[in-house]
mmCIF file of C-alpha atoms in Angstrom:
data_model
loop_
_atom_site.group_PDB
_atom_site.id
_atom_site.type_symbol
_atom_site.label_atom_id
_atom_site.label_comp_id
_atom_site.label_asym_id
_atom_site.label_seq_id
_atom_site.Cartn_x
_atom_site.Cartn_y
_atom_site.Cartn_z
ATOM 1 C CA UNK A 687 139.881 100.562 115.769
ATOM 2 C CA UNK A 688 138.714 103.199 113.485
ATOM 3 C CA UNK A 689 140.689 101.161 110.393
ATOM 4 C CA UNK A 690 139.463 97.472 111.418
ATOM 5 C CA UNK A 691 135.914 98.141 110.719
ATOM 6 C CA UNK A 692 134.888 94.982 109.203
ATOM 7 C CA UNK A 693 132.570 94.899 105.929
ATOM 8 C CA UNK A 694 130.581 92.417 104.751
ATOM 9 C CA UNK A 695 128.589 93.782 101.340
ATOM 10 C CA UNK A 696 125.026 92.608 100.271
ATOM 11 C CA UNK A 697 124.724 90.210 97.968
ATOM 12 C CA UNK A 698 122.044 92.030 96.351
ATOM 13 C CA UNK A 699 120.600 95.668 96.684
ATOM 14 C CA UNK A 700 117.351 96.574 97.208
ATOM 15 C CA UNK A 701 117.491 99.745 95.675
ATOM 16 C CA UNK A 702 115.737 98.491 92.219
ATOM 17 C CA UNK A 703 112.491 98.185 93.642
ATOM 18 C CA UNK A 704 112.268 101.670 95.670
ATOM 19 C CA UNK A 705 109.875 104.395 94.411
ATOM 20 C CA UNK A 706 111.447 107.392 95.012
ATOM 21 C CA UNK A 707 109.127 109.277 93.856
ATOM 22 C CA UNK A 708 106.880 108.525 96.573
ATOM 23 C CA UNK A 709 108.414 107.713 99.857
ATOM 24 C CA UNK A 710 107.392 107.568 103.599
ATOM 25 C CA UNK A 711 109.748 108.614 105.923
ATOM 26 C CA UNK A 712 110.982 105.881 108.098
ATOM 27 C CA UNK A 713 109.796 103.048 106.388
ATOM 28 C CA UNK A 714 112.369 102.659 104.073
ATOM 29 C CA UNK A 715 116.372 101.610 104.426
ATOM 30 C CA UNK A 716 119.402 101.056 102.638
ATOM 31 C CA UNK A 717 121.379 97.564 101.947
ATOM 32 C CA UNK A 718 123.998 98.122 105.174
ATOM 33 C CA UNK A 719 124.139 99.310 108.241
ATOM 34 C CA UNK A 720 127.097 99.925 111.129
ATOM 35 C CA UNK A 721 126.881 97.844 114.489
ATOM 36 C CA UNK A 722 129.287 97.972 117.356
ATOM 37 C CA UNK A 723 129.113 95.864 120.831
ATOM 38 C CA UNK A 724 129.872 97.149 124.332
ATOM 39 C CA UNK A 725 131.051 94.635 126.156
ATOM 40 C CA UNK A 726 133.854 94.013 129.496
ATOM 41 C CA UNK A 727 133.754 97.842 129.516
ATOM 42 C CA UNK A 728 134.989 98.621 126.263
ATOM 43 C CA UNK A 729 133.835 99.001 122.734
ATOM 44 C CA UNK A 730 134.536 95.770 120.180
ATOM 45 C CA UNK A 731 135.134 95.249 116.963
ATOM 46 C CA UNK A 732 132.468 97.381 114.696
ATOM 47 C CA UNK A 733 131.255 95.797 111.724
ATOM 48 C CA UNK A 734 129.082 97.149 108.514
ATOM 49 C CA UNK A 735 126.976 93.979 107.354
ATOM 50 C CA UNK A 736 123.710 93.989 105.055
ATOM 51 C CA UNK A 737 120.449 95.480 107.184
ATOM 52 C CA UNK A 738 118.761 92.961 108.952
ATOM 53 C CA UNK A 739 117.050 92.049 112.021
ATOM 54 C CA UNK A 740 118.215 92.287 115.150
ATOM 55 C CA UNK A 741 118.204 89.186 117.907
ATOM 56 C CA UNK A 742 118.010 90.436 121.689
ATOM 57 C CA UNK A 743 116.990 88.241 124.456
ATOM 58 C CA UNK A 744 113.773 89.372 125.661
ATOM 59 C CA UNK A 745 115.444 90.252 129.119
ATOM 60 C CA UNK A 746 117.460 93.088 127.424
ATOM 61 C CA UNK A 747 117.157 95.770 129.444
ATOM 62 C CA UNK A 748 116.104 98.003 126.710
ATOM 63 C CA UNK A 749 112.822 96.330 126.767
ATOM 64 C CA UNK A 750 112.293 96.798 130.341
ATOM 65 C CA UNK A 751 114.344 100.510 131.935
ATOM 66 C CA UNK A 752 114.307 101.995 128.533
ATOM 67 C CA UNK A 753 117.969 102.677 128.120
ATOM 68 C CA UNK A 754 117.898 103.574 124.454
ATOM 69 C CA UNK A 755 119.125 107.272 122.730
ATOM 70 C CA UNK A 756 119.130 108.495 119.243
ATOM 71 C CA UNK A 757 120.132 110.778 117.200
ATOM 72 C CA UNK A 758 118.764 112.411 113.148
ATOM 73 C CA UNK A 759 120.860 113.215 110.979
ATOM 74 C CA UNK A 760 121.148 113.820 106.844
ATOM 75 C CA UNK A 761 123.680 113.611 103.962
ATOM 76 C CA UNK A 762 123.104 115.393 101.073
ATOM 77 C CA UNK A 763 123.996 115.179 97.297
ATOM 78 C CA UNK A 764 124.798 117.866 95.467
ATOM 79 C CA UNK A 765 124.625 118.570 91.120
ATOM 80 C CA UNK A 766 127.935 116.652 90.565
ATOM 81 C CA UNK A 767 127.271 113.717 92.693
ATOM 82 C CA UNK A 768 129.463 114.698 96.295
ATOM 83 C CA UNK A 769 127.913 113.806 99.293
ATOM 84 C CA UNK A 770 128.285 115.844 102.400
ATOM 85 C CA UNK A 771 127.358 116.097 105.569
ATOM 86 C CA UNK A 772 125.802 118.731 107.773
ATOM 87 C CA UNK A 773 127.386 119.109 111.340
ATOM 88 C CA UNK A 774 128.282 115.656 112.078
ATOM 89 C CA UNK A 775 130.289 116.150 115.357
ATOM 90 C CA UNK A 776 127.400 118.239 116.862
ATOM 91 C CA UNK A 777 125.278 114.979 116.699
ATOM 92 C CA UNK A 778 127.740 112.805 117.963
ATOM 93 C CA UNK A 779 128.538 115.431 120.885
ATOM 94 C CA UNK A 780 124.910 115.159 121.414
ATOM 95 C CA UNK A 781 123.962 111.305 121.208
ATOM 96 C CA UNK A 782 127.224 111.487 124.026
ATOM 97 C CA UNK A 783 125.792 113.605 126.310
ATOM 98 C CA UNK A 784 122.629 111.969 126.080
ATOM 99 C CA UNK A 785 124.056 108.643 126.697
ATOM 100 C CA UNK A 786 125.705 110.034 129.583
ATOM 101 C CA UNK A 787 122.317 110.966 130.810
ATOM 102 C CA UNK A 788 121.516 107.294 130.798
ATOM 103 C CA UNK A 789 124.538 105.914 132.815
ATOM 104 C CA UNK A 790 125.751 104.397 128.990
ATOM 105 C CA UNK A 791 128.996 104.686 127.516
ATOM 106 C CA UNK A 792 130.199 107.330 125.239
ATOM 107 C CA UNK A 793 131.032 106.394 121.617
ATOM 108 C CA UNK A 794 134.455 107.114 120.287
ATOM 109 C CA UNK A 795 134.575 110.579 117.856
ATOM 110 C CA UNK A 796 137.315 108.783 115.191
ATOM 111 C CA UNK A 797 135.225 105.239 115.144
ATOM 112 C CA UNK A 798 132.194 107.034 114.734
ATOM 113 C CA UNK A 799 132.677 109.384 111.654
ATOM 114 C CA UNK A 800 135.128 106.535 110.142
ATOM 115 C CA UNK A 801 131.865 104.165 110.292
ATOM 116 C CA UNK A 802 129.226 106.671 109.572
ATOM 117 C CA UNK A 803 131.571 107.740 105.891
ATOM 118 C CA UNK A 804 132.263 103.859 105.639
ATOM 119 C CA UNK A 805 128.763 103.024 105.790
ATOM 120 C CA UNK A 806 127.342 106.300 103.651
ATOM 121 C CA UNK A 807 130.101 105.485 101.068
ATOM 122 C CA UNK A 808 128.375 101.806 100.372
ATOM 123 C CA UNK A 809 125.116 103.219 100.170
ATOM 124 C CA UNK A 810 125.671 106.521 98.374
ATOM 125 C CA UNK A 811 123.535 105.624 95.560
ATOM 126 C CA UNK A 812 121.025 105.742 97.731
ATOM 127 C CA UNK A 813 121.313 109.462 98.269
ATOM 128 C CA UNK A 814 119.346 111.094 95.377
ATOM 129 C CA UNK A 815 120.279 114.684 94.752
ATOM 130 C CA UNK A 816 118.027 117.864 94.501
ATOM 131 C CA UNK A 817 116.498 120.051 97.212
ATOM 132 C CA UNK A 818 114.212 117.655 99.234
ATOM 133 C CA UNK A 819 115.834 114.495 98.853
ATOM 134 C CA UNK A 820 118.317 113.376 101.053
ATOM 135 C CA UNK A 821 119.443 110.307 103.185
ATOM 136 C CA UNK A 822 118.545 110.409 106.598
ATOM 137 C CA UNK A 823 120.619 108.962 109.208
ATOM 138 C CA UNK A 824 119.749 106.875 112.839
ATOM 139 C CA UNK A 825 122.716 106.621 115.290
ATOM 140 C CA UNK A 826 121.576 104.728 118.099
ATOM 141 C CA UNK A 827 122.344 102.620 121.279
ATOM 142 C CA UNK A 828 120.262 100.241 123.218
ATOM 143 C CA UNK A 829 121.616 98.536 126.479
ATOM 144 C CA UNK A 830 121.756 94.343 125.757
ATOM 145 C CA UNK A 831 122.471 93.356 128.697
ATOM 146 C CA UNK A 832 120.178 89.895 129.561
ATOM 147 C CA UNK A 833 119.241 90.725 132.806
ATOM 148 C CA UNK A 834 116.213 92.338 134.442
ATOM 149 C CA UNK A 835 117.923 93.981 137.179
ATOM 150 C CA UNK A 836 117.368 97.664 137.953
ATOM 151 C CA UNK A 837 120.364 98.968 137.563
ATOM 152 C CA UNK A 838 122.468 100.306 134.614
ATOM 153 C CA UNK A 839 123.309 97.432 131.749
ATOM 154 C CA UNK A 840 126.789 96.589 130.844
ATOM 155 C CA UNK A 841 126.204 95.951 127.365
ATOM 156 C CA UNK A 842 124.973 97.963 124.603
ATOM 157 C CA UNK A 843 124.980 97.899 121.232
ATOM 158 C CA UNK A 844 125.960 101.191 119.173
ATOM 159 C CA UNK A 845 124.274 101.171 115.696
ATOM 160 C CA UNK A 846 123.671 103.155 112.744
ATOM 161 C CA UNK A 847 120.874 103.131 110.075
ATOM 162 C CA UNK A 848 119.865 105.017 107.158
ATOM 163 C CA UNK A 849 116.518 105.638 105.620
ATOM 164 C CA UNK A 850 116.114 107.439 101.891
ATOM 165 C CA UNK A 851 113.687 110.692 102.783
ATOM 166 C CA UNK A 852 111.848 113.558 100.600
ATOM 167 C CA UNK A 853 110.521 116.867 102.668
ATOM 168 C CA UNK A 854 109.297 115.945 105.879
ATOM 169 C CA UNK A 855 106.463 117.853 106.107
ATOM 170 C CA UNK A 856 104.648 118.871 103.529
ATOM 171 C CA UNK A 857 102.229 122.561 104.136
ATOM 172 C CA UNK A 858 102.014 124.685 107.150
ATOM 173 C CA UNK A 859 101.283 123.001 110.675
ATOM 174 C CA UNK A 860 98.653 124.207 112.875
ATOM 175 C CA UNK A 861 99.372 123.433 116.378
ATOM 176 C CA UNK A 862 98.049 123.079 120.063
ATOM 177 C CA UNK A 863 99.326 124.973 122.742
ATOM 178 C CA UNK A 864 99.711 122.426 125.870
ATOM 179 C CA UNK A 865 97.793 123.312 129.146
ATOM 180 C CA UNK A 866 98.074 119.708 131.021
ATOM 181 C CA UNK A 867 100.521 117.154 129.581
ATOM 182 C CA UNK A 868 104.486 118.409 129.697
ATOM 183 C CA UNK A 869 107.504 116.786 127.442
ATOM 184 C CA UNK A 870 109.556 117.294 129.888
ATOM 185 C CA UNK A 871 110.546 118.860 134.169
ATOM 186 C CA UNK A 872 113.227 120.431 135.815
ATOM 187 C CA UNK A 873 115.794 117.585 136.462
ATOM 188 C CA UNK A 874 114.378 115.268 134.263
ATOM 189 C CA UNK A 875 115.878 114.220 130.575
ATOM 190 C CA UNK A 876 114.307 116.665 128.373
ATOM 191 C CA UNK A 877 117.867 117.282 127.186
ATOM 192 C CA UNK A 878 118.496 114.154 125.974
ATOM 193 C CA UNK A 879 117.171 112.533 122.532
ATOM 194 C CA UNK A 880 116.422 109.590 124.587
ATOM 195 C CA UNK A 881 113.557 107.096 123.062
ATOM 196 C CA UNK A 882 111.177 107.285 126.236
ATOM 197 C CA UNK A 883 110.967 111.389 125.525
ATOM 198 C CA UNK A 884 109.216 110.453 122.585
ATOM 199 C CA UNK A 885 107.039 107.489 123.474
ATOM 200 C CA UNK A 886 105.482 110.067 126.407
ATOM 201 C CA UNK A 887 104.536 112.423 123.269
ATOM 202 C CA UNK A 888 102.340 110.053 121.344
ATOM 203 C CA UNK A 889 99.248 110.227 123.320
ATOM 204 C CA UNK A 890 98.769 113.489 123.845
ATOM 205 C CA UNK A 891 99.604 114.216 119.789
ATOM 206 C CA UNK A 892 96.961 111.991 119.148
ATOM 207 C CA UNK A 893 94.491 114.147 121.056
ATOM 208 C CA UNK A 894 95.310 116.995 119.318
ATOM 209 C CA UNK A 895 95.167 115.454 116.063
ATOM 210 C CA UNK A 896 91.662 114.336 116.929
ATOM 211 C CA UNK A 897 90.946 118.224 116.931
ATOM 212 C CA UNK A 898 92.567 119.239 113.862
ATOM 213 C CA UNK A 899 95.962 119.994 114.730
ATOM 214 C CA UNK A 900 99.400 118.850 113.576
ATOM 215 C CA UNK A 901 101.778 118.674 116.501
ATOM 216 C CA UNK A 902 101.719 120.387 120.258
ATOM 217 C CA UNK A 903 103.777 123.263 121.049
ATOM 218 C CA UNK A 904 105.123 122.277 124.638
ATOM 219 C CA UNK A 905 104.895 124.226 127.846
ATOM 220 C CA UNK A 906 106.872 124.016 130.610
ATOM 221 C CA UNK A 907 105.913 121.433 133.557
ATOM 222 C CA UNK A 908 105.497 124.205 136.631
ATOM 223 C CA UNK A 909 103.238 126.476 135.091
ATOM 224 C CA UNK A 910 102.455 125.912 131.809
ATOM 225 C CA UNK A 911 103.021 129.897 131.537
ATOM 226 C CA UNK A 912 106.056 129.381 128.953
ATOM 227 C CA UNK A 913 106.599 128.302 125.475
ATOM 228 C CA UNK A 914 109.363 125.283 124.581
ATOM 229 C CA UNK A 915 109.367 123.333 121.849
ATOM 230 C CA UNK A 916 106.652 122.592 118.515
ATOM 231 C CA UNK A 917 106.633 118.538 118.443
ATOM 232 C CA UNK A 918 110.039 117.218 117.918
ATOM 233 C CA UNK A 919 111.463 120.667 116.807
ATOM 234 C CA UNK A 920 112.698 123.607 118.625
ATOM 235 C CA UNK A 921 110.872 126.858 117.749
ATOM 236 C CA UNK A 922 110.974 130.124 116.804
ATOM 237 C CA UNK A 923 108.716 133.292 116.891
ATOM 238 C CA UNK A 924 108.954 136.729 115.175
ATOM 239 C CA UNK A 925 107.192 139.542 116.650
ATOM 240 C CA UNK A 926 107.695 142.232 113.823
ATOM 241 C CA UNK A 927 111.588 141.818 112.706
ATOM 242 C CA UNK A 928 113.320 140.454 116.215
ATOM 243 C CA UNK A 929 113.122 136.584 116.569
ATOM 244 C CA UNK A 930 112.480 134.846 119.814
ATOM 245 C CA UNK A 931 113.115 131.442 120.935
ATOM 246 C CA UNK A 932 113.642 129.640 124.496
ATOM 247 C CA UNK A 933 116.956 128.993 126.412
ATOM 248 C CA UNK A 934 117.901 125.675 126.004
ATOM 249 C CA UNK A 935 117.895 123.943 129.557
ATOM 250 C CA UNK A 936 117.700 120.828 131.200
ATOM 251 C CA UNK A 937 114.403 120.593 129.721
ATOM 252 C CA UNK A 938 114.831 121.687 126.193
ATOM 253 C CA UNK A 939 116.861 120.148 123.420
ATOM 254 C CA UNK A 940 120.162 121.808 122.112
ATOM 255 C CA UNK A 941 119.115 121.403 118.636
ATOM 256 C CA UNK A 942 121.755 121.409 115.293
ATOM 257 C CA UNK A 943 119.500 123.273 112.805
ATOM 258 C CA UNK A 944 118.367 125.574 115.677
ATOM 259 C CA UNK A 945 121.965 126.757 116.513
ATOM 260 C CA UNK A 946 122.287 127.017 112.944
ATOM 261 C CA UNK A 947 119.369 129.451 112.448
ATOM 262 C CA UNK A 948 120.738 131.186 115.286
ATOM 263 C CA UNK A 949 123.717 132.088 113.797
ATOM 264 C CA UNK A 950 122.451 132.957 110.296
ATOM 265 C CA UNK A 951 120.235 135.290 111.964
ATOM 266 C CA UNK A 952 122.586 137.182 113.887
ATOM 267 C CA UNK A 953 125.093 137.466 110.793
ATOM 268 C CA UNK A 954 122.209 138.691 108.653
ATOM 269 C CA UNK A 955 121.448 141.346 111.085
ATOM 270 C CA UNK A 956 118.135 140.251 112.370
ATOM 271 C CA UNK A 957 118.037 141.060 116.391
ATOM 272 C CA UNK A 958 117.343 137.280 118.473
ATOM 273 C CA UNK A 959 116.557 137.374 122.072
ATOM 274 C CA UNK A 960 116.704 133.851 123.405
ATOM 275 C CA UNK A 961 115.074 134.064 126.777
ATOM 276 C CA UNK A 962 112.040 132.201 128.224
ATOM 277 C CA UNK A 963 108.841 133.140 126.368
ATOM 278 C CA UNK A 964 105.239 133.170 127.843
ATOM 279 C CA UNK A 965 102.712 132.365 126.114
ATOM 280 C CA UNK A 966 100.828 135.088 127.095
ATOM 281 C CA UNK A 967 103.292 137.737 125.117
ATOM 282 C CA UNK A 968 102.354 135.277 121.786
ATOM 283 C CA UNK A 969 98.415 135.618 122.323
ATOM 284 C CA UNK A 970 99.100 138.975 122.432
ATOM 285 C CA UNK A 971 101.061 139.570 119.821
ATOM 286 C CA UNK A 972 99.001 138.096 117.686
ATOM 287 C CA UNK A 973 95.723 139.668 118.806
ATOM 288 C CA UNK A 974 97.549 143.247 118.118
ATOM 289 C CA UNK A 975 99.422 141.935 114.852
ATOM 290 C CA UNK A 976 102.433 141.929 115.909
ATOM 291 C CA UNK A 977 103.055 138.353 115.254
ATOM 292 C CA UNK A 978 104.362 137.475 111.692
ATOM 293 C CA UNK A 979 105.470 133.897 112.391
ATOM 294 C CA UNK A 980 106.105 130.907 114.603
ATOM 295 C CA UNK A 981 107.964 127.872 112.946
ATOM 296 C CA UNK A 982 110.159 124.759 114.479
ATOM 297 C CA UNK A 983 113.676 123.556 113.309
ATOM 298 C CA UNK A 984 114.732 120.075 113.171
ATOM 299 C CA UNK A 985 117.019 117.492 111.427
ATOM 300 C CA UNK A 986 113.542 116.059 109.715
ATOM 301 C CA UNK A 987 111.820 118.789 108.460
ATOM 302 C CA UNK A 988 114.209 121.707 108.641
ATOM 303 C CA UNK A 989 112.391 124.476 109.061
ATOM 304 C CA UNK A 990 108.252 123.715 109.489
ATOM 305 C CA UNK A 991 105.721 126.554 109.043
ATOM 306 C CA UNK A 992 103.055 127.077 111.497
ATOM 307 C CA UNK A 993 99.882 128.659 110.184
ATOM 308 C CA UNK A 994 97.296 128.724 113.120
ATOM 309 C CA UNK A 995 97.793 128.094 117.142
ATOM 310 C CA UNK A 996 95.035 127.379 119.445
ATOM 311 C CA UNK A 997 94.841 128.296 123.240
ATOM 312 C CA UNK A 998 92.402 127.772 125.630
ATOM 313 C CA UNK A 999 89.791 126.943 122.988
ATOM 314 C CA UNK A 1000 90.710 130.147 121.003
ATOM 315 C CA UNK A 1001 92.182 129.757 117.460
ATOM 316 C CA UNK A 1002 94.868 132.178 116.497
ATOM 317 C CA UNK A 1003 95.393 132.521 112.574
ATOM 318 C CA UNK A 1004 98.945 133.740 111.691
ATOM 319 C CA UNK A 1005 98.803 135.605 108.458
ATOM 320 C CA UNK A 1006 100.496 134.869 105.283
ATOM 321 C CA UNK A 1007 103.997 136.713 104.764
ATOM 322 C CA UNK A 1008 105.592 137.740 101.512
ATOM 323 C CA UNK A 1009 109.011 138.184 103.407
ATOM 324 C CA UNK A 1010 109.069 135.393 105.744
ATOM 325 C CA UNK A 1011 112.290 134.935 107.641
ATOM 326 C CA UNK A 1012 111.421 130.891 107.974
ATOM 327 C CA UNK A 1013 111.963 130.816 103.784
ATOM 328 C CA UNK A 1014 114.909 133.024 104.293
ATOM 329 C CA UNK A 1015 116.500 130.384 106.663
ATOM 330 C CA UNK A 1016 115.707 127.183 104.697
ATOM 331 C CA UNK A 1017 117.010 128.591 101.860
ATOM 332 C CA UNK A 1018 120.728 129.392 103.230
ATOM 333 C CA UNK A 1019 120.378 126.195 105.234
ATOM 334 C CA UNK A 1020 119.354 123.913 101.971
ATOM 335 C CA UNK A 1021 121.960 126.043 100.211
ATOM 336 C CA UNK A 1022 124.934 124.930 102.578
ATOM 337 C CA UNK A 1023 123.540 121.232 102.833
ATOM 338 C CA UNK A 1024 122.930 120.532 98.923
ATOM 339 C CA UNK A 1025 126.844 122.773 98.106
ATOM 340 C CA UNK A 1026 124.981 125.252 96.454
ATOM 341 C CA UNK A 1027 126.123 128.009 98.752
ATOM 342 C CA UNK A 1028 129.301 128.803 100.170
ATOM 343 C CA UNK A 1029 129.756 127.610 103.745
ATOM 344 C CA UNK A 1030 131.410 129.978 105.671
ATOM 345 C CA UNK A 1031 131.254 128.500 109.189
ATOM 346 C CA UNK A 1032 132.490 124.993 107.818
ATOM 347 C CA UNK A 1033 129.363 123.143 108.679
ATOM 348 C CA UNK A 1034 129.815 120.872 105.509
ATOM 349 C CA UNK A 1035 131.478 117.838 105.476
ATOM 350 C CA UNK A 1036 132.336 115.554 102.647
ATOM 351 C CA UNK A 1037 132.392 112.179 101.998
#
């Protein structure tokens, strides 16, 4: 399959009339993108064809049991013009297991990076070099399936888009320690990067930003005793030099740049305890200034400052560092993504 993919090239590009200069993430997407059906239990034919909407019947069962997962991912362009990729097979590995979590099918590792290069290839203009810039990438599937039924569909549709991005977030992020709402329980699909996960976030955000703050820092479901995740992004928190961050679980999401930190960490010598973290131990911390930083990883944003976190009413200001490890860590990781670095783990891929 992975050398039938069929291509069918815009007539025209869009590209002329995009301000680079001053994008908004999302909104924004190349001339092609890379569909593939599921249908009488196997994969079809893929195809690359010019972006453009979708027709479902409105008894998809998408619409109605929510059997949709993602995943984010970025190429990169470096001085000369070579676009790479950052971990690719960790995201497909991923969108997998969340699929699986779903009762959909799996999508096959050789049709998947030959489509995904394929469909970067015919859109690399679109990939603007220099630290910042990059093209950020949707893999997705939705069940098809007409049919209202409760029960797992038998159709889906595997599809990838791509969307032109600068920095993600722009500042530090002051954030909201949760005490009612959870992203996620024990059994449940926290795991997964499945769309409902994030549908169940927006309201609560929205409270929070009412009061100031950025994102929520999630708790965990039982208690609310112990840290997970900052928004969308795992997190991290350094109590003088050793970093901290929690287990990933059932509840928490095994994310790419947070295994990455993990590792650049360790080989630079800086002692990480992954282990669950109360949020009791960061109040304190910071009351006796022991706290230097808290930040979150993700695909998006890479790594995201957080300035100021509030619990229980009380604000907690984190202060300024001259030798932050968060800088540290963006700067290897940008380093390795843009081919300014050398990789030594052989998380690059080209093109």
């Amino acid at each position: 399959m992975t050398n039938s993919i069929e291509i069918t090239k815009a007539k025209t590009s869009k590209i002329q009339d995009v301000d680079f200069e001053n994008l908004s993430f999302g909104k924004v997407f190349t001339d092609h993108m890379f569909t593939c059906d599921f249908k009488n239990g196997e994969w079809q034919k893929p195809e690359i064809t010019p972006y453009a909407p979708l027709t479902l019947d409105p008894s998809a069962r998408v619409f109605h049991y929510g059997q949709a997962v993602f995943e984010g991912m970025k190429a990169y362009k470096d001085d000369a013009g070579k676009v790479w990729l950052f971990r690719p097979e960790d995201n497909l590995a991923r969108i997998n297991k969340s699929a699986e979590r779903l009762a959909m099918p799996a999508f096959p590792h050789d049709l998947f990076m030959d489509g995904l290069k394929k469909l970067i290839n015919l859109d690399q203009d679109w990939v603007k070099p220099g630290f910042g810039n990059s093209l950020y990438i949707r893999p997705f599937v939705i069940a098809t399936e007409p049919e209202i039924a409760a029960s797992p569909s038998s159709e889906y549709k595997f599809l990838i888009i791509c969307s032109p991005a600068q920095s993600y977030y722009s500042g530090d992020v002051r954030v909201l320690v949760a005490e009612q709402f959870s992203r996620s329980a024990n059994g449940g699909v926290g795991f997964a990067k499945a769309a409902g996960n994030y549908a169940a976030q927006f309201y609560p955000t929205s409270l929070a930003n009412k009061e100031g703050f950025q994102q929520i820092i999630w708790t965990d479901a039982n208690t609310h005793e112990f840290l997970e995740e900052a928004g969308t992004m795992n997190v991290f928190f350094r109590i003088n030099d050793t970093l901290y961050t929690a287990p990933t679980s059932e509840r928490i999401l095994d994310g790419i740049t947070r295994k990455s930190i993990i590792q650049i960490a360790q080989d630079a010598g800086i002692t990480v305890e992954i282990r669950p973290i109360k949020v009791s131990e960061i109040v304190e911390a910071s009351k006796n200034g022991s706290l230097k930083e808290i930040f979150g990883s993700g695909t998006a944003a890479v790594v995201s400052p957080i300035s100021a976190f509030s619990h229980k009413g009380e604000l907690f200001e984190i202060p300024k560092q001259d030798d932050k490890y968060s800088d540290k860590f963006k700067k290897l990781l940008n380093g390795i993504q843009y081919n300014t670095l050398e990789d030594p783990y052989g998380w690059r891929q080209s093109i």
